[in-house]
Coordinates of N, CA, C and O in Angstrom, one line a residue:
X51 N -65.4 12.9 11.0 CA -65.1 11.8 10.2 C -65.9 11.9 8.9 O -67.1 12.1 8.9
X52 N -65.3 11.7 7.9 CA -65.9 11.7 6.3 C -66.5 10.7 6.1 O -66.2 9.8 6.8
X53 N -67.7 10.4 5.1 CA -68.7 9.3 5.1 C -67.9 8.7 4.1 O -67.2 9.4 3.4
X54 N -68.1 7.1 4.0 CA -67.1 6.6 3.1 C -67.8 6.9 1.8 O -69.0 7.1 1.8
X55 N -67.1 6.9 0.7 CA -67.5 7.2 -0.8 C -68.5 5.7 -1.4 O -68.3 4.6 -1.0
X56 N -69.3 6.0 -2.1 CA -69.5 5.1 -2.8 C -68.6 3.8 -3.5 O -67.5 4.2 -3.6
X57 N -68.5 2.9 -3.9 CA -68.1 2.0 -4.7 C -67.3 2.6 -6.1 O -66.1 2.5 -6.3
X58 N -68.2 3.3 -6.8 CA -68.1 3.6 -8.3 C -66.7 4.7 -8.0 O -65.7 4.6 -8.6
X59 N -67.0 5.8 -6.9 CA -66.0 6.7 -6.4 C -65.3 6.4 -5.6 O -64.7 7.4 -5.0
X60 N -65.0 5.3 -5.1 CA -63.5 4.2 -4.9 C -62.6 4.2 -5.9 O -61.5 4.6 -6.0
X61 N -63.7 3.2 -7.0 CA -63.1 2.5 -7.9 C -62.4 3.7 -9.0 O -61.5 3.4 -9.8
X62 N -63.1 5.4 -9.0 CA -62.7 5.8 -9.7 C -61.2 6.3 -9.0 O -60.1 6.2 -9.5
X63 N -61.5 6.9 -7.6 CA -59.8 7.4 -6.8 C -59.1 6.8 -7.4 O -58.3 7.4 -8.2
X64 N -59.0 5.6 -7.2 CA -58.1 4.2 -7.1 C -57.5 4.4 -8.6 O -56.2 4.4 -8.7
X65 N -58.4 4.6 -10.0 CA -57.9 4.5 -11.0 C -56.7 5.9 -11.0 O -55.5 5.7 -11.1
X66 N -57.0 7.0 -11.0 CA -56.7 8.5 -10.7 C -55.2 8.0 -9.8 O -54.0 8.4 -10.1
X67 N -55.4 7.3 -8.8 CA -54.2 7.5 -8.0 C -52.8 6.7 -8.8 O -51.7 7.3 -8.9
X68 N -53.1 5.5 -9.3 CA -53.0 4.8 -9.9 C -52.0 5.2 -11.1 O -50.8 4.9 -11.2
X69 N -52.5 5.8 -11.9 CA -52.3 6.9 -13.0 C -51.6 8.2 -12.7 O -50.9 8.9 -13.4
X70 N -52.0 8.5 -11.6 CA -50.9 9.8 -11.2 C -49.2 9.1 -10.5 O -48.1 9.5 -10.7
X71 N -49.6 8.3 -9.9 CA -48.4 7.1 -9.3 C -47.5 6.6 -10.6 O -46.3 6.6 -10.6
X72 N -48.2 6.4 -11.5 CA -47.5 5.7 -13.1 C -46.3 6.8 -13.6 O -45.1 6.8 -13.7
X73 N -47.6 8.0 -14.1 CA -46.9 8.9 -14.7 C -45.7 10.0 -13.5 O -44.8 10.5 -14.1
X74 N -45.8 10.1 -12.3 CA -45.2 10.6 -11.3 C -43.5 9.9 -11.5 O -42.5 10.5 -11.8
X75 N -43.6 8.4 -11.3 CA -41.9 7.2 -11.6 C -42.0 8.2 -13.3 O -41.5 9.3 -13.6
X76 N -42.6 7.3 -14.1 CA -42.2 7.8 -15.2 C -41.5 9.2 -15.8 O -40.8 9.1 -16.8
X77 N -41.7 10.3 -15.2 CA -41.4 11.1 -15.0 C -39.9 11.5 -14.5 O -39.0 12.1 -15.0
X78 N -40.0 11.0 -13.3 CA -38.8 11.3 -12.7 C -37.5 9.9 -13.7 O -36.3 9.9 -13.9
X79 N -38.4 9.1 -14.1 CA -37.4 7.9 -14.3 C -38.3 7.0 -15.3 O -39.1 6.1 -15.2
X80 N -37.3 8.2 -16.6 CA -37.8 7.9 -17.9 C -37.8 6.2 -18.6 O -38.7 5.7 -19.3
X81 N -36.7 5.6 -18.3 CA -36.4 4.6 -18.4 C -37.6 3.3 -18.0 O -37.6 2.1 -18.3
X82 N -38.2 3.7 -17.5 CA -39.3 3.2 -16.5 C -40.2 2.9 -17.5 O -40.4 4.1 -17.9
X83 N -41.0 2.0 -18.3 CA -42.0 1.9 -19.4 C -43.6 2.4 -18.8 O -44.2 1.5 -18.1
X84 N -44.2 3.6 -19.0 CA -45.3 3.9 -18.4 C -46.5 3.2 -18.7 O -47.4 3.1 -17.9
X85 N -46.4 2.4 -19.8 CA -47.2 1.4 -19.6 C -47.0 0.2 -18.5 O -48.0 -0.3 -18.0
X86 N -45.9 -0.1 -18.2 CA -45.4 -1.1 -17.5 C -45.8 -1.0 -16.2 O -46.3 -2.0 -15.5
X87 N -45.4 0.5 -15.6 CA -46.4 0.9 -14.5 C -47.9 0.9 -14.5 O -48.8 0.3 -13.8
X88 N -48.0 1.3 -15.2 CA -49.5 1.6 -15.3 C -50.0 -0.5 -15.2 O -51.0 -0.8 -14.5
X89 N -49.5 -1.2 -15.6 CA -50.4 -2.4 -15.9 C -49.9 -2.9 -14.3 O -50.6 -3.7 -13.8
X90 N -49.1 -2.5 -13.8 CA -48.3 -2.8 -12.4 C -49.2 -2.7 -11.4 O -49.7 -3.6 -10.7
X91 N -49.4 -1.2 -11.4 CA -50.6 -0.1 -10.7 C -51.7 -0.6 -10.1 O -52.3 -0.6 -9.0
X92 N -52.0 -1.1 -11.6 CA -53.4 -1.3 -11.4 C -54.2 -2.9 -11.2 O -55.4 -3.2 -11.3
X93 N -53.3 -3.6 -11.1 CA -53.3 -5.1 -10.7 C -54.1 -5.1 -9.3 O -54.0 -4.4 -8.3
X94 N -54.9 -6.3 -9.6 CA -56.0 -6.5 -8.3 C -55.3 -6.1 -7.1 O -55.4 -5.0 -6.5
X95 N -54.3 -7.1 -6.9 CA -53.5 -6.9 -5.4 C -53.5 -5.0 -5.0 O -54.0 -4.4 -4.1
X96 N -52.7 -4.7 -6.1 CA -52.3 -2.8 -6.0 C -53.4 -2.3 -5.6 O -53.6 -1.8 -4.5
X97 N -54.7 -2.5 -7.0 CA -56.1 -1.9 -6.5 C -56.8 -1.5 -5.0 O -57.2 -0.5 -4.5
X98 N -56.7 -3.0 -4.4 CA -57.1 -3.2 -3.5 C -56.3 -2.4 -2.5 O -56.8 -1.4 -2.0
X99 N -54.9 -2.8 -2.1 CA -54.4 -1.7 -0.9 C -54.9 -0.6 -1.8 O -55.8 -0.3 -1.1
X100 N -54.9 0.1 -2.7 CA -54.9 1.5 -2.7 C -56.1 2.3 -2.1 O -56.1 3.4 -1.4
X101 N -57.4 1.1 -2.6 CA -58.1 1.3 -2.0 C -59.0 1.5 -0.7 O -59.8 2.3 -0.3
X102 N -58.4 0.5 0.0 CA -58.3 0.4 1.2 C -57.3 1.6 2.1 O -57.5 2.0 3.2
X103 N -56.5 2.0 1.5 CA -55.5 3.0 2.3 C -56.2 4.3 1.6 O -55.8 5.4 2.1
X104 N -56.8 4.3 1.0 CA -57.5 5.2 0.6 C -58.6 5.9 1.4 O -58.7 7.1 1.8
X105 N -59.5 4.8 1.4 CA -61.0 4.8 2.4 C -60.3 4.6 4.2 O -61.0 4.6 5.2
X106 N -59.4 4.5 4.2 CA -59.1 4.8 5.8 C -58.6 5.9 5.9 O -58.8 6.4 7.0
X107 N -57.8 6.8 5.1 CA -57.0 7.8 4.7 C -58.7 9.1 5.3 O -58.6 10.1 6.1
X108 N -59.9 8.7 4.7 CA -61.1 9.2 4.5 C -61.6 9.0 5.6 O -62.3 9.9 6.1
X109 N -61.5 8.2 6.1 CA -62.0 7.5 7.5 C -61.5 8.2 8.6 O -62.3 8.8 9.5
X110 N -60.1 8.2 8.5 CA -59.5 9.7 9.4 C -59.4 10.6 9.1 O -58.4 11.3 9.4
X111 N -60.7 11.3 8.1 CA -61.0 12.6 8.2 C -60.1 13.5 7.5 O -60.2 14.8 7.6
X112 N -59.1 13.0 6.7 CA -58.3 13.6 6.0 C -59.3 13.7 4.2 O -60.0 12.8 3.7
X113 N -58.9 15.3 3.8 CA -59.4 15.8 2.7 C -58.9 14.4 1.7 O -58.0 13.6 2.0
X114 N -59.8 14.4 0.2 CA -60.1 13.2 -0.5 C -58.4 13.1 -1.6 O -58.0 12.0 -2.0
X115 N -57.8 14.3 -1.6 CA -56.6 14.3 -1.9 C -55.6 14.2 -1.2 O -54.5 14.1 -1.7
X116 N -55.8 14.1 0.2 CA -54.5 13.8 1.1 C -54.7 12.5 1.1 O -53.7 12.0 0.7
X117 N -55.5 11.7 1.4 CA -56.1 10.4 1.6 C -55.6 9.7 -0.2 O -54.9 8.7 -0.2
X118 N -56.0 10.1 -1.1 CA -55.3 10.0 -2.4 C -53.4 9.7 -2.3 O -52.7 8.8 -2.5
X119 N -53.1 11.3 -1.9 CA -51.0 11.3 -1.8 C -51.2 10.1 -1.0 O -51.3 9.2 -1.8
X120 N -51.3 9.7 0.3 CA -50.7 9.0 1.0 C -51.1 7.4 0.6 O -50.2 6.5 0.8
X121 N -52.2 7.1 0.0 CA -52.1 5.9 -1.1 C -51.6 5.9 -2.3 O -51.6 4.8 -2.8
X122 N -51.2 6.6 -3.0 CA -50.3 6.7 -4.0 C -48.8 6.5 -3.7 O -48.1 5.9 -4.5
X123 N -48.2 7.5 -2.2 CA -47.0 6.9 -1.8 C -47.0 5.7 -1.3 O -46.0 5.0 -1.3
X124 N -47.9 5.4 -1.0 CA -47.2 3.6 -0.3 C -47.7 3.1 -1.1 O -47.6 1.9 -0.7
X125 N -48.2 3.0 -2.1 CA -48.3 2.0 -4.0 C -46.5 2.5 -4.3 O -45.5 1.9 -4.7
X126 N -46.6 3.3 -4.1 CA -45.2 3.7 -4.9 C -43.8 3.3 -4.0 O -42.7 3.2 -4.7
X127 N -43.7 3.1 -2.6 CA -43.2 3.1 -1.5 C -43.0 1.2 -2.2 O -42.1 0.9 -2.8
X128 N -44.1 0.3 -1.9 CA -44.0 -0.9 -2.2 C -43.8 -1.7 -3.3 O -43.5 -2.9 -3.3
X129 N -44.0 -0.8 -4.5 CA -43.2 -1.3 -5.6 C -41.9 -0.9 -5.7 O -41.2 -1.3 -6.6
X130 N -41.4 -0.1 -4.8 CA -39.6 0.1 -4.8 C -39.5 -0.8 -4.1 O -38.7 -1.7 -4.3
X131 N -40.0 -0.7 -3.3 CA -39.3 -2.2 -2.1 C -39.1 -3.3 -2.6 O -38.1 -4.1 -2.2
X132 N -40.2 -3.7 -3.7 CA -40.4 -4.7 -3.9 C -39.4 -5.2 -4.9 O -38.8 -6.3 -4.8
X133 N -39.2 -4.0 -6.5 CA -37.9 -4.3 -6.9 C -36.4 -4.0 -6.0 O -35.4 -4.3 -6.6
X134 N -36.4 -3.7 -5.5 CA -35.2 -3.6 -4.7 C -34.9 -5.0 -3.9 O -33.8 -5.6 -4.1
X135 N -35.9 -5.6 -3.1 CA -35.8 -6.8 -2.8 C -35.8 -8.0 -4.0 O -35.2 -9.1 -4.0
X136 N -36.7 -7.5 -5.3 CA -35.9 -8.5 -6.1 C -34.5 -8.9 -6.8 O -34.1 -10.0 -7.2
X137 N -33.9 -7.3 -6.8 CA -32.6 -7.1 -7.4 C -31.7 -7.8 -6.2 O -30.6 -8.4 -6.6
X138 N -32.0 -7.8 -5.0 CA -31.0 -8.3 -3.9 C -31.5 -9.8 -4.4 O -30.4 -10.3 -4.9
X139 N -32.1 -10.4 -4.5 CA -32.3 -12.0 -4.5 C -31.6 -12.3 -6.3 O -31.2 -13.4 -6.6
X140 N -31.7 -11.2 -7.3 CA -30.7 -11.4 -8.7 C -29.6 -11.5 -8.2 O -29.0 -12.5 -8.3
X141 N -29.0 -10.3 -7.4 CA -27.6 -10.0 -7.1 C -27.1 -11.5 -5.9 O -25.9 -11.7 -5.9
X142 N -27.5 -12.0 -5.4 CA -27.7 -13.3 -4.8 C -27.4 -14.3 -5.1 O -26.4 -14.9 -4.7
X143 N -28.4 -14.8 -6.4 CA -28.1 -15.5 -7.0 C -26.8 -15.6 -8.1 O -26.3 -16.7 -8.2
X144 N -26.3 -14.6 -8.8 CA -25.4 -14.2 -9.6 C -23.9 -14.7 -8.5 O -22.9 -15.3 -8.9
X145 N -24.2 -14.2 -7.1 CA -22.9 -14.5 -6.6 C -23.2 -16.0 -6.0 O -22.3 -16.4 -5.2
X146 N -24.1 -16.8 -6.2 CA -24.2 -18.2 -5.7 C -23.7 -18.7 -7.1 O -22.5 -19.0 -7.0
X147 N -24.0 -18.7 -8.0 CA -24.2 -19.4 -9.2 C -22.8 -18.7 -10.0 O -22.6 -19.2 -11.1
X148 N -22.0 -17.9 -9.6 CA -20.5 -17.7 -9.8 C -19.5 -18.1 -9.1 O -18.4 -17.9 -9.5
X149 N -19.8 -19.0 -7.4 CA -18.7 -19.4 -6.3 C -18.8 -21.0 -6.5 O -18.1 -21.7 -5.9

């Protein structure tokens, strides 16, 4: 089992993952405003799971970059979900507010 990191090397993963998560969408899906991610990313709520999935990622003994991928996919995993469940409640409404 890996010793958990300091605070300061939390807070920096977290920024790193954060930023590789931004520019990774942006990349594949230019349309995507990288600032927009990036201010998305890095919002207390995001911070926090990242962090947390991060330091357990560490906790089970996985190297400081697999523990990194696998919080960066589920930041990235739950902001699709999350616009996808909002486009269903747009698309919803459009067909309430047209019958």
């Amino acid at each position: 089992m890996t010793a958990t990191p300091d605070a300061e090397a939390v807070a920096e993963a977290v920024g790193r993952i954060a930023a590789f998560a931004a520019m990774s969408l942006h990349d594949s899906f230019p349309h995507l405003a990288l600032e927009d991610l990036v201010e998305t990313f890095t919002r207390p709520s995001a911070c926090r799971m990242l962090a947390a999935r991060y330091v357990h990622g560490l906790g089970r003994g996985l190297p400081a970059g697999e523990a990194a991928a696998e919080a960066g996919t589920a930041l990235i995993r739950s902001w699709a979900d999350a616009r996808l469940a909002a486009r269903a409640r747009l698309d919803q409404e459009k067909v309430a507010a047209s019958a």
